[in-house]
Short mmCIF file of C-alpha atoms and ligand atoms in Angstrom, two decimals:
data_model
loop_
_atom_site.label_atom_id
_atom_site.label_comp_id
_atom_site.label_asym_id
_atom_site.label_seq_id
_atom_site.Cartn_x
_atom_site.Cartn_y
_atom_site.Cartn_z
CA MET A 173 75.08 43.27 0.28
CA ILE A 174 72.40 45.94 0.83
CA SER A 175 73.35 49.47 1.87
CA ASN A 176 72.63 49.61 5.60
CA SER A 177 74.85 52.41 6.93
CA HIS A 178 71.95 54.26 8.56
CA SER A 179 70.75 51.06 10.26
CA SER A 180 74.27 50.34 11.46
CA ARG A 181 74.61 53.84 12.87
CA ALA A 182 71.17 53.52 14.51
CA PHE A 183 72.16 50.14 15.94
CA THR A 184 75.32 51.59 17.49
CA GLU A 185 73.25 54.38 19.05
CA ALA A 186 70.54 51.99 20.28
CA GLN A 187 73.11 49.80 22.04
CA LYS A 188 74.05 52.74 24.26
CA TYR A 189 70.64 52.65 25.91
CA ILE A 190 68.96 49.31 25.14
CA PRO A 191 70.39 45.85 26.01
CA GLY A 192 71.69 44.45 22.72
CA GLY A 193 70.17 47.49 20.99
CA VAL A 194 66.77 45.81 20.63
CA ASN A 195 63.63 45.41 22.69
CA SER A 196 63.28 41.78 21.67
CA PRO A 197 66.18 39.39 20.93
CA ALA A 198 64.32 37.83 17.98
CA ARG A 199 64.89 41.03 15.97
CA SER A 200 68.60 41.34 16.78
CA PHE A 201 69.82 39.68 13.55
CA LYS A 202 72.34 37.83 15.78
CA ASN A 203 74.31 35.19 13.80
CA THR A 204 73.11 36.69 10.50
CA GLY A 205 76.37 38.56 9.85
CA ILE A 206 74.64 41.92 9.49
CA ASP A 207 73.30 44.59 11.83
CA PRO A 208 69.53 44.63 12.36
CA LEU A 209 67.62 46.74 9.88
CA PHE A 210 65.89 49.71 11.48
CA ILE A 211 62.50 50.15 9.88
CA ASP A 212 61.11 53.48 8.77
CA SER A 213 57.67 52.46 7.46
CA ALA A 214 55.53 49.69 6.02
CA LYS A 215 52.46 49.49 3.80
CA GLY A 216 50.69 46.41 2.48
CA SER A 217 53.25 43.69 1.73
CA LYS A 218 56.23 46.07 1.77
CA ILE A 219 58.53 47.25 4.53
CA THR A 220 61.11 50.05 4.13
CA ASP A 221 64.20 50.55 6.29
CA ILE A 222 65.90 53.82 7.21
CA ASP A 223 68.41 53.35 4.37
CA GLY A 224 65.52 53.43 1.93
CA ASN A 225 65.63 49.71 1.11
CA THR A 226 62.15 48.31 0.43
CA PHE A 227 61.44 44.59 0.84
CA ILE A 228 58.56 42.20 0.32
CA ASP A 229 57.90 41.33 3.96
CA TYR A 230 57.44 37.72 5.15
CA VAL A 231 58.07 38.50 8.84
CA ALA A 232 54.82 40.51 9.02
CA SER A 233 55.69 41.77 12.51
CA TRP A 234 56.08 38.04 13.43
CA GLY A 235 52.52 37.30 12.33
CA PRO A 236 50.07 40.15 13.09
CA ALA A 237 50.15 41.78 9.64
CA ILE A 238 47.85 39.28 7.89
CA LEU A 239 45.89 42.15 6.28
CA GLY A 240 49.13 43.82 5.19
CA HIS A 241 50.76 46.72 6.97
CA ALA A 242 48.86 49.97 7.72
CA HIS A 243 45.53 48.75 6.32
CA ASP A 244 43.34 51.78 5.53
CA GLU A 245 40.28 50.59 7.46
CA VAL A 246 42.41 49.70 10.46
CA LEU A 247 44.08 53.12 10.40
CA SER A 248 40.75 54.93 10.26
CA ALA A 249 39.44 52.93 13.21
CA LEU A 250 42.57 53.90 15.14
CA ASN A 251 42.28 57.53 14.10
CA GLU A 252 38.62 57.71 15.15
CA THR A 253 39.28 56.14 18.54
CA MET A 254 42.41 58.02 19.57
CA HIS A 255 40.70 61.41 19.57
CA LYS A 256 38.39 60.14 22.31
CA GLY A 257 41.31 59.42 24.64
CA ILE A 258 44.02 56.79 24.91
CA SER A 259 43.49 54.89 28.14
CA PHE A 260 41.00 55.10 30.98
CA GLY A 261 41.62 52.15 33.29
CA ALA A 262 37.91 51.55 33.12
CA PRO A 263 35.77 49.23 30.95
CA THR A 264 34.82 50.36 27.43
CA GLU A 265 32.24 48.84 25.09
CA ILE A 266 34.80 48.06 22.39
CA GLU A 267 36.20 45.44 24.78
CA THR A 268 32.83 43.72 24.87
CA ARG A 269 32.52 43.88 21.09
CA ILE A 270 35.87 42.23 20.42
CA ALA A 271 35.24 39.63 23.14
CA GLU A 272 31.86 38.76 21.60
CA LEU A 273 33.48 38.52 18.16
CA VAL A 274 36.21 36.18 19.47
CA THR A 275 33.59 33.88 21.02
CA ARG A 276 31.79 33.78 17.65
CA MET A 277 34.97 33.11 15.62
CA VAL A 278 36.33 30.52 18.09
CA PRO A 279 33.38 28.48 19.42
CA SER A 280 35.48 26.73 22.11
CA VAL A 281 35.77 30.13 23.81
CA ASP A 282 32.77 31.03 26.00
CA LEU A 283 34.62 33.78 27.90
CA VAL A 284 37.84 35.61 26.97
CA ARG A 285 40.17 37.89 28.93
CA MET A 286 42.29 40.50 27.13
CA VAL A 287 45.92 41.02 28.15
CA ASN A 288 48.87 42.82 26.52
CA SER A 289 50.99 40.09 24.91
CA GLY A 290 51.07 36.44 23.97
CA THR A 291 53.36 35.83 26.94
CA GLU A 292 50.80 37.28 29.32
CA ALA A 293 48.13 35.13 27.72
CA THR A 294 50.04 31.86 28.10
CA MET A 295 51.34 32.67 31.59
CA SER A 296 47.79 33.47 32.71
CA ALA A 297 46.28 30.41 31.03
CA VAL A 298 48.76 28.16 32.86
CA ARG A 299 48.05 29.87 36.19
CA LEU A 300 44.33 29.39 35.56
CA ALA A 301 44.83 25.71 34.68
CA ARG A 302 46.80 25.22 37.92
CA GLY A 303 44.21 27.11 39.96
CA TYR A 304 41.30 25.24 38.40
CA THR A 305 42.79 21.72 38.64
CA LYS A 306 44.70 22.39 41.91
CA ARG A 307 47.69 20.69 40.28
CA ASN A 308 51.20 22.10 39.75
CA LYS A 309 52.84 20.53 36.73
CA ILE A 310 52.49 21.44 33.07
CA ILE A 311 53.71 19.67 29.97
CA LYS A 312 55.29 21.67 27.17
CA PHE A 313 57.13 20.42 24.07
CA GLU A 314 60.82 20.79 23.23
CA GLY A 315 61.26 23.59 20.72
CA CYS A 316 57.86 25.13 21.32
CA TYR A 317 57.85 28.75 22.45
CA HIS A 318 55.06 30.22 24.53
CA GLY A 319 56.64 33.57 25.36
CA HIS A 320 59.17 34.38 28.07
CA GLY A 321 57.22 33.28 31.17
CA ASP A 322 59.50 31.37 33.57
CA SER A 323 57.57 28.10 33.16
CA PHE A 324 58.15 28.13 29.42
CA LEU A 325 61.87 28.90 29.15
CA ILE A 326 62.73 25.22 29.33
CA GLN A 327 63.93 23.91 25.96
CA ALA A 328 62.12 26.89 24.43
CA GLY A 329 62.09 27.77 20.73
CA SER A 330 62.12 31.06 18.81
CA GLY A 331 64.74 33.54 19.99
CA ALA A 332 65.67 31.35 22.98
CA LEU A 333 66.67 28.60 20.55
CA THR A 334 68.20 30.96 17.99
CA HIS A 335 70.47 32.50 20.61
CA GLY A 336 71.39 29.20 22.21
CA ASN A 337 69.71 29.69 25.58
CA PRO A 338 66.64 27.44 25.39
CA ASN A 339 66.95 27.04 29.19
CA SER A 340 67.27 30.60 30.44
CA PRO A 341 69.30 31.54 33.52
CA GLY A 342 67.07 33.17 36.11
CA VAL A 343 64.45 30.41 35.97
CA THR A 344 64.56 28.79 39.40
CA GLU A 345 64.72 25.07 40.10
CA GLY A 346 61.40 25.46 41.89
CA VAL A 347 59.73 26.65 38.70
CA ALA A 348 61.59 24.34 36.34
CA GLN A 349 60.59 21.24 38.30
CA ASP A 350 56.94 21.89 37.45
CA THR A 351 57.55 22.05 33.72
CA LEU A 352 57.71 18.61 32.11
CA LEU A 353 59.15 18.25 28.61
CA ALA A 354 57.64 16.11 25.88
CA LYS A 355 58.59 15.63 22.24
CA TYR A 356 56.39 17.09 19.49
CA ASN A 357 54.82 14.37 17.30
CA GLU A 358 55.95 11.64 19.74
CA ILE A 359 52.83 10.69 21.72
CA GLU A 360 54.77 8.10 23.76
CA SER A 361 56.72 10.95 25.37
CA VAL A 362 53.42 12.45 26.58
CA GLU A 363 52.01 9.11 27.73
CA SER A 364 55.06 8.35 29.86
CA LEU A 365 54.83 11.73 31.63
CA PHE A 366 51.18 11.16 32.45
CA ARG A 367 52.02 7.66 33.71
CA GLU A 368 54.77 9.13 35.91
CA TYR A 369 52.60 11.98 37.23
CA PRO A 370 49.01 10.70 36.89
CA GLU A 371 47.50 13.24 39.28
CA ASP A 372 49.93 16.19 39.13
CA ILE A 373 49.54 17.57 35.63
CA ALA A 374 47.37 20.70 35.40
CA GLY A 375 47.66 21.12 31.67
CA VAL A 376 49.43 20.46 28.40
CA ILE A 377 50.32 23.58 26.44
CA ILE A 378 51.04 23.11 22.76
CA GLU A 379 51.46 25.06 19.54
CA PRO A 380 48.91 23.14 17.39
CA VAL A 381 51.18 23.90 14.43
CA THR A 382 54.60 24.92 15.65
CA GLY A 383 56.11 28.13 14.35
CA ASN A 384 58.94 28.60 16.84
CA MET A 385 61.22 25.80 15.76
CA GLY A 386 60.10 26.56 12.26
CA VAL A 387 56.78 25.25 10.96
CA ILE A 388 56.17 21.66 12.02
CA VAL A 389 52.89 19.96 11.14
CA PRO A 390 51.15 17.71 13.69
CA GLN A 391 51.41 14.17 12.30
CA ASN A 392 48.46 11.80 11.94
CA GLY A 393 46.38 11.94 15.08
CA PHE A 394 49.01 13.51 17.33
CA LEU A 395 46.84 16.38 18.56
CA GLU A 396 43.84 14.08 19.05
CA ALA A 397 46.01 11.67 21.05
CA VAL A 398 47.24 14.52 23.28
CA GLN A 399 43.63 15.61 23.80
CA LYS A 400 42.63 12.05 24.74
CA LEU A 401 45.41 11.80 27.34
CA CYS A 402 44.36 15.14 28.85
CA ALA A 403 40.78 13.92 29.18
CA GLN A 404 41.90 10.58 30.59
CA TYR A 405 44.08 12.14 33.32
CA GLY A 406 41.99 15.26 34.08
CA ALA A 407 44.50 17.77 32.66
CA LEU A 408 43.50 20.78 30.55
CA LEU A 409 44.46 20.98 26.87
CA ILE A 410 45.79 24.49 26.22
CA PHE A 411 46.21 25.49 22.58
CA ASP A 412 48.76 28.25 22.19
CA GLU A 413 47.27 29.91 19.10
CA VAL A 414 49.20 33.14 19.49
CA MET A 415 50.64 32.51 16.02
CA THR A 416 48.02 30.23 14.41
CA GLY A 417 44.95 32.02 15.78
CA PHE A 418 42.92 33.76 13.05
CA ARG A 419 45.74 32.84 10.62
CA LEU A 420 45.15 29.17 9.80
CA SER A 421 41.42 29.88 9.53
CA SER A 422 38.94 32.37 10.97
CA GLY A 423 38.85 30.02 13.97
CA GLY A 424 42.57 29.24 13.97
CA ALA A 425 44.18 25.80 14.02
CA GLN A 426 41.41 24.29 16.17
CA LYS A 427 38.87 24.99 13.42
CA ARG A 428 41.26 23.74 10.72
CA PHE A 429 41.90 20.50 12.62
CA ASN A 430 38.46 20.30 14.25
CA ILE A 431 39.82 19.89 17.78
CA THR A 432 38.32 21.59 20.84
CA PRO A 433 40.88 22.60 23.48
CA ASP A 434 39.88 23.56 27.02
CA LEU A 435 41.75 26.88 26.86
CA THR A 436 43.17 28.89 23.95
CA CYS A 437 45.82 31.61 24.01
CA PHE A 438 45.84 34.39 21.41
CA GLY A 439 48.20 37.16 20.36
CA LYS A 440 49.55 38.82 17.21
CA ILE A 441 46.56 38.97 14.79
CA ILE A 442 44.03 39.57 17.61
CA GLY A 443 45.70 42.96 18.12
CA GLY A 444 46.32 43.66 14.43
CA GLY A 445 49.84 44.71 15.41
CA MET A 446 48.91 46.54 18.62
CA PRO A 447 50.03 45.00 21.95
CA VAL A 448 47.19 42.53 22.60
CA GLY A 449 47.08 38.98 23.91
CA ALA A 450 44.07 37.07 25.15
CA TYR A 451 43.08 33.75 26.63
CA GLY A 452 39.72 32.11 26.72
CA GLY A 453 37.84 28.88 27.02
CA LYS A 454 35.01 27.09 28.77
CA LYS A 455 32.87 29.26 31.03
CA GLU A 456 33.23 26.80 33.91
CA ILE A 457 37.02 27.23 33.80
CA MET A 458 37.20 30.95 32.94
CA GLU A 459 34.87 31.86 35.83
CA HIS A 460 37.66 30.86 38.21
CA LEU A 461 39.35 34.15 37.22
CA ALA A 462 39.18 37.24 39.43
CA PRO A 463 36.98 39.12 40.09
CA LYS A 464 34.52 36.25 39.59
CA GLY A 465 36.78 33.57 41.06
CA PRO A 466 40.00 33.28 43.08
CA VAL A 467 42.67 33.01 40.34
CA TYR A 468 44.21 36.46 40.07
CA GLN A 469 45.31 38.17 36.86
CA ALA A 470 45.18 41.88 36.06
CA GLY A 471 46.62 44.60 33.80
CA THR A 472 46.61 48.40 33.66
CA LEU A 473 46.38 48.49 29.87
CA SER A 474 44.44 45.28 29.28
CA GLY A 475 41.64 46.03 26.81
CA ASN A 476 43.19 49.37 25.88
CA PRO A 477 40.65 51.07 23.59
CA LEU A 478 43.15 51.88 20.80
CA ALA A 479 44.42 48.32 20.75
CA MET A 480 40.87 46.98 20.85
CA ALA A 481 39.83 49.22 17.95
CA VAL A 482 42.70 47.93 15.80
CA GLY A 483 42.17 44.33 16.89
CA TYR A 484 38.40 44.44 16.45
CA THR A 485 38.67 45.96 12.96
CA THR A 486 41.22 43.32 11.96
CA LEU A 487 39.10 40.42 13.22
CA HIS A 488 35.89 41.92 11.84
CA LEU A 489 37.42 42.20 8.36
CA LEU A 490 38.68 38.60 8.52
CA ASN A 491 35.37 37.32 9.84
CA THR A 492 33.30 39.07 7.17
CA HIS A 493 35.57 37.90 4.33
CA PRO A 494 35.91 34.11 4.65
CA GLU A 495 36.95 34.08 0.98
CA TRP A 496 40.19 35.77 2.04
CA TYR A 497 41.39 32.51 3.62
CA GLU A 498 40.87 30.76 0.30
CA GLN A 499 42.80 33.57 -1.39
CA LEU A 500 45.65 33.11 1.13
CA GLU A 501 45.66 29.36 0.51
CA LYS A 502 45.83 29.83 -3.27
CA SER A 503 48.65 32.38 -3.04
CA ALA A 504 50.56 30.09 -0.68
CA GLU A 505 50.12 27.13 -3.03
CA ILE A 506 51.54 29.17 -5.92
CA LEU A 507 54.47 30.30 -3.78
CA GLU A 508 55.11 26.75 -2.57
CA ALA A 509 55.08 25.39 -6.12
CA GLY A 510 57.63 28.00 -7.21
CA ILE A 511 59.86 27.36 -4.21
CA ARG A 512 59.75 23.59 -4.71
CA GLU A 513 60.59 24.02 -8.38
CA ASN A 514 63.62 26.12 -7.44
CA ILE A 515 64.74 23.61 -4.82
CA SER A 516 64.78 20.78 -7.36
CA ALA A 517 66.23 22.95 -10.13
CA VAL A 518 69.13 24.26 -8.01
CA GLY A 519 69.54 20.93 -6.26
CA ILE A 520 70.36 21.74 -2.66
CA PRO A 521 68.71 19.81 0.20
CA ILE A 522 65.81 21.76 1.71
CA VAL A 523 62.66 20.55 3.50
CA PHE A 524 59.71 22.86 2.93
CA ASN A 525 56.90 22.74 5.54
CA ARG A 526 53.71 24.76 5.18
CA VAL A 527 50.29 25.01 6.75
CA GLY A 528 48.07 27.69 5.23
CA SER A 529 49.97 30.97 5.03
CA MET A 530 52.85 30.05 7.37
CA PHE A 531 55.89 28.15 6.12
CA THR A 532 59.54 27.36 6.80
CA GLN A 533 62.37 26.25 4.53
CA PHE A 534 64.64 23.97 6.58
CA PHE A 535 68.17 23.83 5.15
CA THR A 536 68.75 20.19 5.95
CA ASP A 537 69.36 16.98 4.01
CA HIS A 538 67.10 15.18 6.49
CA PRO A 539 64.20 13.58 4.56
CA ALA A 540 61.55 15.35 6.65
CA VAL A 541 61.26 17.80 9.56
CA ASN A 542 58.62 16.58 12.00
CA SER A 543 60.39 17.01 15.34
CA PHE A 544 62.81 19.11 17.36
CA THR A 545 65.50 16.51 16.67
CA ASP A 546 64.94 16.89 12.92
CA VAL A 547 65.21 20.69 13.23
CA SER A 548 68.58 20.30 14.93
CA THR A 549 70.03 18.84 11.71
CA CYS A 550 69.69 22.18 9.89
CA ASN A 551 72.70 23.94 8.35
CA ILE A 552 72.43 27.37 9.97
CA ASP A 553 75.20 28.86 7.81
CA ALA A 554 73.22 27.91 4.71
CA TYR A 555 70.05 29.50 6.08
CA MET A 556 71.88 32.70 7.03
CA HIS A 557 73.48 32.95 3.59
CA PHE A 558 69.99 32.47 2.09
CA PHE A 559 68.65 35.17 4.42
CA ARG A 560 71.33 37.73 3.49
CA THR A 561 71.09 37.05 -0.24
CA SER A 562 67.29 37.27 -0.07
CA LEU A 563 67.58 40.70 1.55
CA HIS A 564 69.83 41.76 -1.31
CA GLU A 565 67.16 40.49 -3.72
CA GLY A 566 64.47 42.51 -1.89
CA ILE A 567 62.86 39.77 0.22
CA TYR A 568 62.67 40.01 4.03
CA TYR A 569 62.49 36.62 5.79
CA ALA A 570 62.93 35.95 9.50
CA PRO A 571 66.59 36.33 10.65
CA SER A 572 66.49 32.78 12.04
CA GLN A 573 66.08 29.25 10.76
CA TYR A 574 63.79 28.55 13.70
CA GLU A 575 60.94 30.84 12.69
CA ALA A 576 57.95 30.84 10.37
CA ALA A 577 57.49 33.01 7.31
CA PHE A 578 54.07 34.60 6.87
CA LEU A 579 52.21 35.27 3.65
CA GLY A 580 49.55 37.98 3.90
CA LEU A 581 46.53 39.22 1.99
CA ALA A 582 48.50 42.18 0.63
CA HIS A 583 51.06 39.92 -1.15
CA SER A 584 50.14 40.39 -4.82
CA PRO A 585 50.72 37.90 -7.66
CA GLU A 586 53.62 40.16 -8.72
CA ASP A 587 55.07 39.96 -5.18
CA ILE A 588 54.90 36.18 -5.33
CA GLU A 589 56.47 36.06 -8.76
CA LYS A 590 59.30 38.31 -7.59
CA THR A 591 59.71 36.19 -4.45
CA ILE A 592 60.07 33.01 -6.52
CA SER A 593 62.67 34.51 -8.85
CA ALA A 594 64.60 36.06 -5.93
CA HIS A 595 64.41 32.69 -4.17
CA LYS A 596 66.15 30.98 -7.09
CA VAL A 597 68.96 33.56 -7.06
CA ALA A 598 69.39 33.07 -3.32
CA LEU A 599 69.49 29.27 -3.60
CA GLN A 600 72.05 29.47 -6.42
CA SER A 601 74.20 31.68 -4.24
CA VAL A 602 73.90 29.25 -1.31
CA LYS A 603 74.85 26.37 -3.60
CA GLN A 604 77.85 28.23 -4.94
CA GLU A 605 79.07 29.41 -1.54
CA LEU A 606 78.35 26.39 0.61
CA TYR A 607 77.78 23.31 -1.48
CA ASP A 608 79.96 23.57 -4.56
CA LYS A 609 83.15 24.47 -2.67
P1 LIG B 157 54.57 37.71 22.75
O1 LIG B 157 54.75 37.80 24.24
O2 LIG B 157 55.89 37.85 22.02
O3 LIG B 157 53.48 38.62 22.21
O4 LIG B 157 54.03 36.23 22.41
C1 LIG B 157 54.78 35.11 22.84
C2 LIG B 157 54.42 33.92 21.99
C3 LIG B 157 53.60 32.95 22.52
N1 LIG B 157 53.23 31.87 21.79
C4 LIG B 157 53.66 31.72 20.51
C5 LIG B 157 53.23 30.52 19.73
C6 LIG B 157 54.50 32.69 19.92
O5 LIG B 157 54.92 32.53 18.63
C7 LIG B 157 54.90 33.82 20.67
C8 LIG B 157 55.84 34.87 20.12
N2 LIG B 157 56.43 34.58 18.85
C9 LIG B 157 57.74 35.18 18.61
C10 LIG B 157 58.15 34.88 17.18
N3 LIG B 157 58.22 33.49 16.91
C11 LIG B 157 57.76 36.63 18.91
C12 LIG B 157 58.92 37.40 18.35
C13 LIG B 157 59.72 38.05 19.45
O6 LIG B 157 59.94 37.40 20.48
O7 LIG B 157 60.15 39.20 19.23
#
């Protein structure tokens, strides 16, 4: 076990003032058997906790840190901007620059509105879809997570799934009745909802590659079939690219899969780690937003200049270095090959899913993991033992089986080599503790 006395003390202190001692349940390390690590600093691919333990980081702030932590050019952009003031509550030109860049990187986006989180982006996109179509219902998929907006906390993934409350108390019947549930990679489940509610569905919101029940890859033609149903019934296709945006390519999953949604939600990378979300899409739809149109959405700190400076610099670097996505792909292929070699060498049942630089190791003897039902076959004890042993070996994965791991541009060949050897040690420990007994 790692030495974590300072984190434990800090956790005890935090719980006096913060519910559960954390400002987001996903970081609570619940069910891991250890107290959450309190972080002191991070640079590049490494993160260091207040006990002085340094880890190779695959959480990457849950996705934003694709450039690596505390990137020098990002820090200098922040430093330059902050001396001019922090927030004005008035438009600034950096907001226009990042908006223009987003429309260039993601061609399906004619207009984009900045908000402060992925949740705000998805909540607002759904309100816009309802206002534009004058319909009430939305379709989401079991196990997908779109933030903590009431409409989404129905069979939600990520922390809601990890902590066993996929249907959160506090969400009223009135709201829940307008959220219809489909099954990821099962197009029949979408078809039957459209047949049941042919004129009531405002939109279908989907993670084009899921990350919040672990990484699940859309199977042959699934996304295209969803898009076709949306067009057929007059519903909007909303891609939640909070996690996949600017990660799976410079234009996100929609560029990788060559699919054009009506609306796209962003978060994480678009802010480079600062609190930024955004949603955008066709001009004809987006112009229904206030002050241009009647659908209201607002925010004191939306487009905050510091956040925009960090987000713009992050996107600008990614956009001017397309070769970096090839580098990410190559690194991820090397990591995958090492992990798969360990899995067969150690001989415990694991399904490894990866798209680009996001991946999940599902501790299940199921032959494949392509659905929420498949995910439910995972051995959580095995994952948690893997997680704890990996920490001991200096590797920081998500404290949940239902999350993605993220490779970044700062992960060096040496980091990957160390990750593969640590991975083997962790698998051997899992085998010894949970399979050989
Ligand atoms: P935020 O409100 O947390 O910025 O974004 C919500 C959100 C929306 N859509 C997708 C696809 C997401 O993955 C998220 C947030 N992801 C989780 C991790 N899987 C955030 C971690 C947390 O809740 O602390």
